[in-house]
Amino acid sequence: MVEIITDPEALAEHRLTRFRILVCVDGSEESYKAVNYAAEVGKGKDADIVLLYVRPLDQGLRTGGLQVRVARENMLNWGLELPGIQYLKKARDVLISNEELAVNWDQHSAHTDIAGDPLGDNKIAYINADNKAIVLKLKTASSIAAGILDQYDLGPYQMIILGNSGAAGGISKSLWDPAIAEKVAVHAPCSVCVTRNLEMGKGMLLCVDGSDRSVEMLGKAVDVANRVGADISIMSVALDGDSEKEANKNVSQGIKKLNGLGVSVKNNLVVVGNPVEEIINNGLDYSFIVLADTGKTGLKRFFMGSVAFKVMEYANNSVMILR
């Protein structure tokens, strides 16, 4: 039997030692690709994965009563078509086979009352002998973005992963409704990853601009790359011919730092043009385009209209903003 940490201070201290990943599930195939990617990033013993489905207040539960009581007693035995539960169960099965679950993982459930909603928040956690946790969370919130950000506050997390489905799953909007994704990317204090037409095994393209933030990003990118066994390439964009020398310097400095971290760079690129367009076009050859954020917070990020957020919105493949 795994010993469960229940003391809030001890739990908070324990979570600081973990690499925690929050994966947002909406029932779309792309969201399950996001789960697969989380499985790769989080396969180490030091990583925990939380699968999240956010449902609006009182969605389809106005009948309340016995059904809600049964649902609270054992979330995974719901004989009900409640929004999100089937998506969470499918995502769980991506991470843990039922046979492995029965033998190696302890199961623990929890419920939190939410005013105005009969079901509230519910979660079930699976914990193995290495104290690695996989958690299914059915969260109630006023909006999807609010629910995701509220869940971060219960974390913390090193990474939030959103699957860009491009179409609605079990809810009226996909996770990549621009207003939802933009709000999460702007306000989340951690790295945000958007999977889009994700193809594993094509490596990561790290985009540098010479700023302290982009240099800091390199170390964090190496951590992620090591977790999934990804090749690393590096790129810088010059606005015009006059700044091409500076872009070459950015790449050279980036290669030097990566080599110092024990990483061999597969490709290095210096191109001239519009940064957003060049990054999007060149990034198509990779599993992930990786960028640093602006270093600003909240609305300052929004009004900066940074290259990172524009790339995340308009790219045709997966994008990771590291912070």
Tab-separated table of C-alpha atoms in Angstrom:
chain	number	residue	atom	x	y	z
A	1	MET	CA	0.000	0.000	0.000
A	2	VAL	CA	1.414	3.379	-1.022
A	3	GLU	CA	1.491	5.990	1.738
A	4	ILE	CA	-0.568	8.990	0.661
A	5	ILE	CA	0.565	12.488	1.639
A	6	THR	CA	-2.413	14.304	3.147
A	7	ASP	CA	-0.812	17.149	5.067
A	8	PRO	CA	-1.161	20.286	2.839
A	9	GLU	CA	2.308	21.647	3.628
A	10	ALA	CA	3.984	18.281	3.102
A	11	LEU	CA	2.058	17.787	-0.137
A	12	ALA	CA	3.074	21.217	-1.429
A	13	GLU	CA	6.697	20.463	-0.561
A	14	HIS	CA	6.505	17.084	-2.309
A	15	ARG	CA	5.059	18.605	-5.485
A	16	LEU	CA	8.005	20.989	-5.735
A	17	THR	CA	10.250	17.945	-6.246
A	18	ARG	CA	8.140	16.610	-9.135
A	19	PHE	CA	7.888	17.401	-12.858
A	20	ARG	CA	4.125	17.931	-13.057
A	21	ILE	CA	2.237	17.953	-16.363
A	22	LEU	CA	-1.353	19.134	-16.810
A	23	VAL	CA	-3.046	17.693	-19.930
A	24	CYS	CA	-6.386	19.141	-21.006
A	25	VAL	CA	-8.712	16.569	-22.594
A	26	ASP	CA	-11.778	17.413	-24.710
A	27	GLY	CA	-12.563	14.111	-26.443
A	28	SER	CA	-10.861	15.033	-29.724
A	29	GLU	CA	-8.209	12.854	-31.345
A	30	GLU	CA	-5.697	15.682	-31.060
A	31	SER	CA	-6.231	15.826	-27.304
A	32	TYR	CA	-5.327	12.123	-27.107
A	33	LYS	CA	-2.174	12.870	-29.112
A	34	ALA	CA	-1.459	15.422	-26.390
A	35	VAL	CA	-1.915	12.651	-23.821
A	36	ASN	CA	0.529	10.453	-25.744
A	37	TYR	CA	3.057	13.268	-25.741
A	38	ALA	CA	2.542	13.789	-22.009
A	39	ALA	CA	3.208	10.079	-21.536
A	40	GLU	CA	6.578	10.505	-23.242
A	41	VAL	CA	7.538	13.664	-21.343
A	42	GLY	CA	6.268	12.198	-18.085
A	43	LYS	CA	7.588	8.645	-18.306
A	44	GLY	CA	10.306	9.293	-15.719
A	45	LYS	CA	9.811	8.373	-12.069
A	46	ASP	CA	10.000	12.058	-11.107
A	47	ALA	CA	6.989	13.063	-13.256
A	48	ASP	CA	3.264	13.205	-12.463
A	49	ILE	CA	0.487	13.615	-15.049
A	50	VAL	CA	-2.878	15.218	-14.327
A	51	LEU	CA	-5.635	14.690	-16.916
A	52	LEU	CA	-8.186	17.497	-16.810
A	53	TYR	CA	-11.678	17.921	-18.205
A	54	VAL	CA	-13.451	21.197	-17.418
A	55	ARG	CA	-17.242	21.289	-17.412
A	56	PRO	CA	-19.486	24.341	-16.963
A	57	LEU	CA	-21.439	24.763	-13.759
A	58	ASP	CA	-24.400	22.373	-13.498
A	59	GLN	CA	-23.935	21.068	-17.045
A	60	GLY	CA	-26.649	18.488	-17.599
A	61	LEU	CA	-27.038	17.739	-13.895
A	62	ARG	CA	-30.191	19.574	-12.909
A	63	THR	CA	-31.862	16.243	-12.079
A	64	GLY	CA	-29.277	15.841	-9.301
A	65	GLY	CA	-30.260	13.422	-6.538
A	66	LEU	CA	-29.245	9.786	-6.558
A	67	GLN	CA	-27.205	9.911	-9.770
A	68	VAL	CA	-24.933	12.600	-8.356
A	69	ARG	CA	-24.460	10.674	-5.118
A	70	VAL	CA	-23.470	7.555	-7.061
A	71	ALA	CA	-21.101	9.584	-9.207
A	72	ARG	CA	-19.351	10.976	-6.162
A	73	GLU	CA	-18.924	7.528	-4.611
A	74	ASN	CA	-16.807	6.181	-7.447
A	75	MET	CA	-16.055	8.406	-10.376
A	76	LEU	CA	-14.884	5.638	-12.686
A	77	ASN	CA	-17.919	3.448	-12.092
A	78	TRP	CA	-20.383	6.073	-13.255
A	79	GLY	CA	-23.040	4.339	-15.298
A	80	LEU	CA	-23.968	7.788	-16.591
A	81	GLU	CA	-23.215	9.749	-19.721
A	82	LEU	CA	-21.860	12.661	-17.734
A	83	PRO	CA	-19.795	15.164	-19.731
A	84	GLY	CA	-16.100	14.389	-19.728
A	85	ILE	CA	-15.914	11.126	-17.800
A	86	GLN	CA	-15.575	8.916	-20.883
A	87	TYR	CA	-12.843	11.204	-22.227
A	88	LEU	CA	-10.903	10.979	-18.974
A	89	LYS	CA	-11.237	7.194	-18.856
A	90	LYS	CA	-9.956	6.871	-22.422
A	91	ALA	CA	-7.038	9.198	-21.656
A	92	ARG	CA	-6.230	7.181	-18.544
A	93	ASP	CA	-6.112	3.997	-20.616
A	94	VAL	CA	-3.586	5.667	-22.927
A	95	LEU	CA	-1.304	6.088	-19.904
A	96	ILE	CA	-1.986	2.903	-17.943
A	97	SER	CA	-3.289	-0.433	-19.162
A	98	ASN	CA	-6.069	-1.939	-17.069
A	99	GLU	CA	-3.869	-4.943	-16.235
A	100	GLU	CA	-1.029	-2.760	-14.971
A	101	LEU	CA	-3.531	-0.623	-13.072
A	102	ALA	CA	-4.958	-3.578	-11.199
A	103	VAL	CA	-1.560	-4.852	-10.101
A	104	ASN	CA	0.730	-1.870	-9.578
A	105	TRP	CA	-1.307	1.256	-8.789
A	106	ASP	CA	-3.244	2.265	-5.678
A	107	GLN	CA	-6.432	4.236	-6.271
A	108	HIS	CA	-7.673	7.204	-4.223
A	109	SER	CA	-10.710	9.437	-4.795
A	110	ALA	CA	-11.577	12.941	-3.597
A	111	HIS	CA	-14.505	15.340	-3.916
A	112	THR	CA	-14.812	19.102	-3.433
A	113	ASP	CA	-18.166	20.874	-3.180
A	114	ILE	CA	-18.749	23.741	-5.615
A	115	ALA	CA	-21.481	26.279	-4.864
A	116	GLY	CA	-24.300	26.147	-7.408
A	117	ASP	CA	-23.353	22.761	-8.822
A	118	PRO	CA	-24.550	19.358	-7.531
A	119	LEU	CA	-21.503	17.392	-8.717
A	120	GLY	CA	-18.641	19.732	-7.831
A	121	ASP	CA	-15.005	18.802	-8.465
A	122	ASN	CA	-14.030	15.142	-8.468
A	123	LYS	CA	-10.714	13.415	-8.931
A	124	ILE	CA	-9.233	9.975	-8.785
A	125	ALA	CA	-5.498	9.486	-8.297
A	126	TYR	CA	-3.430	6.423	-9.159
A	127	ILE	CA	-0.126	6.159	-7.307
A	128	ASN	CA	2.503	3.451	-7.760
A	129	ALA	CA	5.343	2.220	-5.563
A	130	ASP	CA	7.672	4.914	-6.919
A	131	ASN	CA	5.170	7.549	-5.710
A	132	LYS	CA	4.449	8.480	-9.320
A	133	ALA	CA	0.909	9.826	-9.721
A	134	ILE	CA	-1.584	9.858	-12.576
A	135	VAL	CA	-4.670	11.887	-11.722
A	136	LEU	CA	-8.046	12.199	-13.455
A	137	LYS	CA	-9.745	15.489	-12.639
A	138	LEU	CA	-13.309	16.431	-13.553
A	139	LYS	CA	-13.388	20.118	-12.741
A	140	THR	CA	-16.312	22.518	-12.569
A	141	ALA	CA	-15.715	26.137	-13.558
A	142	SER	CA	-17.395	29.197	-15.036
A	143	SER	CA	-15.331	28.746	-18.225
A	144	ILE	CA	-12.815	26.312	-19.661
A	145	ALA	CA	-9.907	28.757	-19.464
A	146	ALA	CA	-10.780	29.661	-15.878
A	147	GLY	CA	-10.898	25.981	-14.960
A	148	ILE	CA	-7.473	25.299	-16.468
A	149	LEU	CA	-5.903	28.294	-14.726
A	150	ASP	CA	-7.600	27.424	-11.436
A	151	GLN	CA	-6.166	23.932	-11.704
A	152	TYR	CA	-2.688	25.415	-12.161
A	153	ASP	CA	-3.152	27.221	-8.845
A	154	LEU	CA	-3.781	23.836	-7.212
A	155	GLY	CA	-0.551	22.532	-8.779
A	156	PRO	CA	1.912	23.931	-9.466
A	157	TYR	CA	2.841	22.473	-12.861
A	158	GLN	CA	5.901	22.684	-15.089
A	159	MET	CA	3.860	22.272	-18.282
A	160	ILE	CA	0.290	22.619	-19.537
A	161	ILE	CA	-0.516	20.690	-22.732
A	162	LEU	CA	-3.492	21.600	-24.931
A	163	GLY	CA	-4.548	19.560	-27.941
A	164	ASN	CA	-5.538	21.741	-30.883
A	165	SER	CA	-8.498	19.738	-32.102
A	166	GLY	CA	-9.831	22.392	-34.464
A	167	ALA	CA	-13.309	21.045	-33.729
A	168	ALA	CA	-15.526	20.585	-30.721
A	169	GLY	CA	-15.176	17.447	-28.646
A	170	GLY	CA	-17.724	16.806	-25.957
A	171	ILE	CA	-18.251	20.490	-25.285
A	172	SER	CA	-19.414	23.399	-27.377
A	173	LYS	CA	-15.918	24.707	-28.014
A	174	SER	CA	-12.657	22.895	-28.554
A	175	LEU	CA	-9.710	23.636	-26.290
A	176	TRP	CA	-8.233	25.626	-29.152
A	177	ASP	CA	-10.942	28.194	-29.272
A	178	PRO	CA	-8.642	31.217	-29.671
A	179	ALA	CA	-10.032	32.983	-26.616
A	180	ILE	CA	-9.467	29.901	-24.428
A	181	ALA	CA	-5.975	29.022	-25.626
A	182	GLU	CA	-4.818	32.629	-25.676
A	183	LYS	CA	-5.969	33.224	-22.123
A	184	VAL	CA	-4.199	30.099	-20.875
A	185	ALA	CA	-1.001	30.954	-22.752
A	186	VAL	CA	-1.028	34.559	-21.544
A	187	HIS	CA	-1.786	33.920	-17.888
A	188	ALA	CA	-0.291	30.513	-17.048
A	189	PRO	CA	2.971	30.928	-15.109
A	190	CYS	CA	4.411	27.702	-16.557
A	191	SER	CA	5.328	26.401	-20.005
A	192	VAL	CA	2.405	25.937	-22.404
A	193	CYS	CA	2.435	23.369	-25.189
A	194	VAL	CA	-0.108	23.197	-28.030
A	195	THR	CA	-0.125	19.951	-29.997
A	196	ARG	CA	-1.304	20.290	-33.579
A	197	ASN	CA	-0.964	17.509	-36.161
A	198	LEU	CA	1.664	16.109	-33.821
A	199	GLU	CA	4.221	13.747	-35.338
A	200	MET	CA	6.744	12.429	-32.850
A	201	GLY	CA	10.355	11.745	-33.772
A	202	LYS	CA	11.008	14.840	-35.905
A	203	GLY	CA	12.881	16.760	-33.226
A	204	MET	CA	12.565	20.239	-31.760
A	205	LEU	CA	13.392	23.572	-33.418
A	206	LEU	CA	14.585	26.066	-30.807
A	207	CYS	CA	14.147	29.705	-31.840
A	208	VAL	CA	16.569	32.212	-30.298
A	209	ASP	CA	16.757	35.987	-30.531
A	210	GLY	CA	19.696	36.772	-28.249
A	211	SER	CA	17.537	37.803	-25.297
A	212	ASP	CA	18.161	36.499	-21.787
A	213	ARG	CA	14.812	34.724	-21.977
A	214	SER	CA	15.720	32.775	-25.106
A	215	VAL	CA	19.068	31.751	-23.592
A	216	GLU	CA	17.280	30.576	-20.439
A	217	MET	CA	14.813	28.683	-22.617
A	218	LEU	CA	17.606	26.504	-24.043
A	219	GLY	CA	18.250	24.768	-20.726
A	220	LYS	CA	14.558	24.066	-20.205
A	221	ALA	CA	14.247	22.754	-23.759
A	222	VAL	CA	17.132	20.345	-23.161
A	223	ASP	CA	15.299	18.952	-20.127
A	224	VAL	CA	12.184	18.279	-22.226
A	225	ALA	CA	14.211	16.897	-25.155
A	226	ASN	CA	16.083	14.507	-22.866
A	227	ARG	CA	12.788	13.232	-21.481
A	228	VAL	CA	11.488	12.293	-24.941
A	229	GLY	CA	14.797	11.541	-26.686
A	230	ALA	CA	14.315	14.348	-29.232
A	231	ASP	CA	16.969	15.835	-31.514
A	232	ILE	CA	17.540	19.576	-31.136
A	233	SER	CA	18.007	22.151	-33.899
A	234	ILE	CA	18.395	25.907	-33.454
A	235	MET	CA	17.269	28.907	-35.494
A	236	SER	CA	17.440	32.694	-35.465
A	237	VAL	CA	15.685	35.176	-37.762
A	238	ALA	CA	17.210	38.417	-38.994
A	239	LEU	CA	14.766	41.159	-39.905
A	240	ASP	CA	17.014	42.314	-42.752
A	241	GLY	CA	20.504	41.907	-44.158
A	242	ASP	CA	21.940	44.408	-41.689
A	243	SER	CA	20.922	42.240	-38.718
A	244	GLU	CA	22.009	38.921	-40.214
A	245	LYS	CA	25.339	39.107	-38.394
A	246	GLU	CA	23.502	39.423	-35.082
A	247	ALA	CA	21.320	36.417	-35.929
A	248	ASN	CA	24.411	34.331	-36.675
A	249	LYS	CA	25.821	35.375	-33.320
A	250	ASN	CA	22.603	34.283	-31.592
A	251	VAL	CA	22.841	30.842	-33.171
A	252	SER	CA	26.539	30.473	-32.348
A	253	GLN	CA	25.964	31.410	-28.732
A	254	GLY	CA	23.024	29.017	-28.575
A	255	ILE	CA	25.094	26.147	-29.972
A	256	LYS	CA	27.836	26.873	-27.450
A	257	LYS	CA	25.371	26.780	-24.551
A	258	LEU	CA	23.728	23.579	-25.808
A	259	ASN	CA	27.117	21.902	-26.269
A	260	GLY	CA	27.949	22.902	-22.714
A	261	LEU	CA	24.803	21.072	-21.632
A	262	GLY	CA	25.966	17.945	-23.442
A	263	VAL	CA	23.718	18.385	-26.482
A	264	SER	CA	24.794	18.058	-30.097
A	265	VAL	CA	22.843	20.357	-32.404
A	266	LYS	CA	21.422	18.574	-35.438
A	267	ASN	CA	20.675	21.612	-37.654
A	268	ASN	CA	21.311	25.335	-37.342
A	269	LEU	CA	19.489	27.933	-39.402
A	270	VAL	CA	19.797	31.669	-39.943
A	271	VAL	CA	17.130	33.204	-42.189
A	272	VAL	CA	16.098	36.711	-43.152
A	273	GLY	CA	12.505	37.898	-43.093
A	274	ASN	CA	9.421	38.246	-40.933
A	275	PRO	CA	10.109	36.262	-37.728
A	276	VAL	CA	6.598	34.822	-37.392
A	277	GLU	CA	6.405	33.689	-41.028
A	278	GLU	CA	9.947	32.292	-41.123
A	279	ILE	CA	9.561	30.365	-37.877
A	280	ILE	CA	6.225	28.891	-38.988
A	281	ASN	CA	7.549	27.877	-42.419
A	282	ASN	CA	10.828	26.378	-41.189
A	283	GLY	CA	9.172	24.774	-38.184
A	284	LEU	CA	7.047	22.491	-40.366
A	285	ASP	CA	9.937	20.025	-40.561
A	286	TYR	CA	9.917	19.452	-36.790
A	287	SER	CA	7.670	17.904	-34.163
A	288	PHE	CA	7.786	21.101	-32.122
A	289	ILE	CA	8.609	24.753	-32.594
A	290	VAL	CA	10.044	25.920	-29.265
A	291	LEU	CA	10.173	29.551	-28.153
A	292	ALA	CA	10.681	31.605	-25.026
A	293	ASP	CA	7.950	33.960	-23.901
A	294	THR	CA	8.384	37.719	-23.595
A	295	GLY	CA	9.191	37.647	-19.908
A	296	LYS	CA	6.192	39.869	-19.273
A	297	THR	CA	3.182	38.774	-17.246
A	298	GLY	CA	-0.569	38.716	-17.754
A	299	LEU	CA	-1.951	41.504	-19.914
A	300	LYS	CA	1.534	42.817	-20.661
A	301	ARG	CA	2.120	39.649	-22.672
A	302	PHE	CA	-1.151	40.170	-24.514
A	303	PHE	CA	-0.445	43.765	-25.490
A	304	MET	CA	3.119	42.971	-26.509
A	305	GLY	CA	1.675	40.756	-29.296
A	306	SER	CA	4.860	38.724	-29.044
A	307	VAL	CA	6.291	36.520	-31.787
A	308	ALA	CA	5.822	33.462	-29.549
A	309	PHE	CA	2.065	33.883	-29.213
A	310	LYS	CA	1.580	34.664	-32.904
A	311	VAL	CA	3.542	31.559	-33.861
A	312	MET	CA	1.470	29.496	-31.453
A	313	GLU	CA	-1.745	30.772	-32.990
A	314	TYR	CA	-0.882	30.489	-36.674
A	315	ALA	CA	1.600	27.579	-36.925
A	316	ASN	CA	0.461	24.415	-38.676
A	317	ASN	CA	2.281	22.106	-36.272
A	318	SER	CA	2.921	21.868	-32.543
A	319	VAL	CA	4.341	24.787	-30.566
A	320	MET	CA	5.889	24.979	-27.120
A	321	ILE	CA	6.369	28.230	-25.196
A	322	LEU	CA	8.835	27.642	-22.381
A	323	ARG	CA	8.945	29.686	-19.225
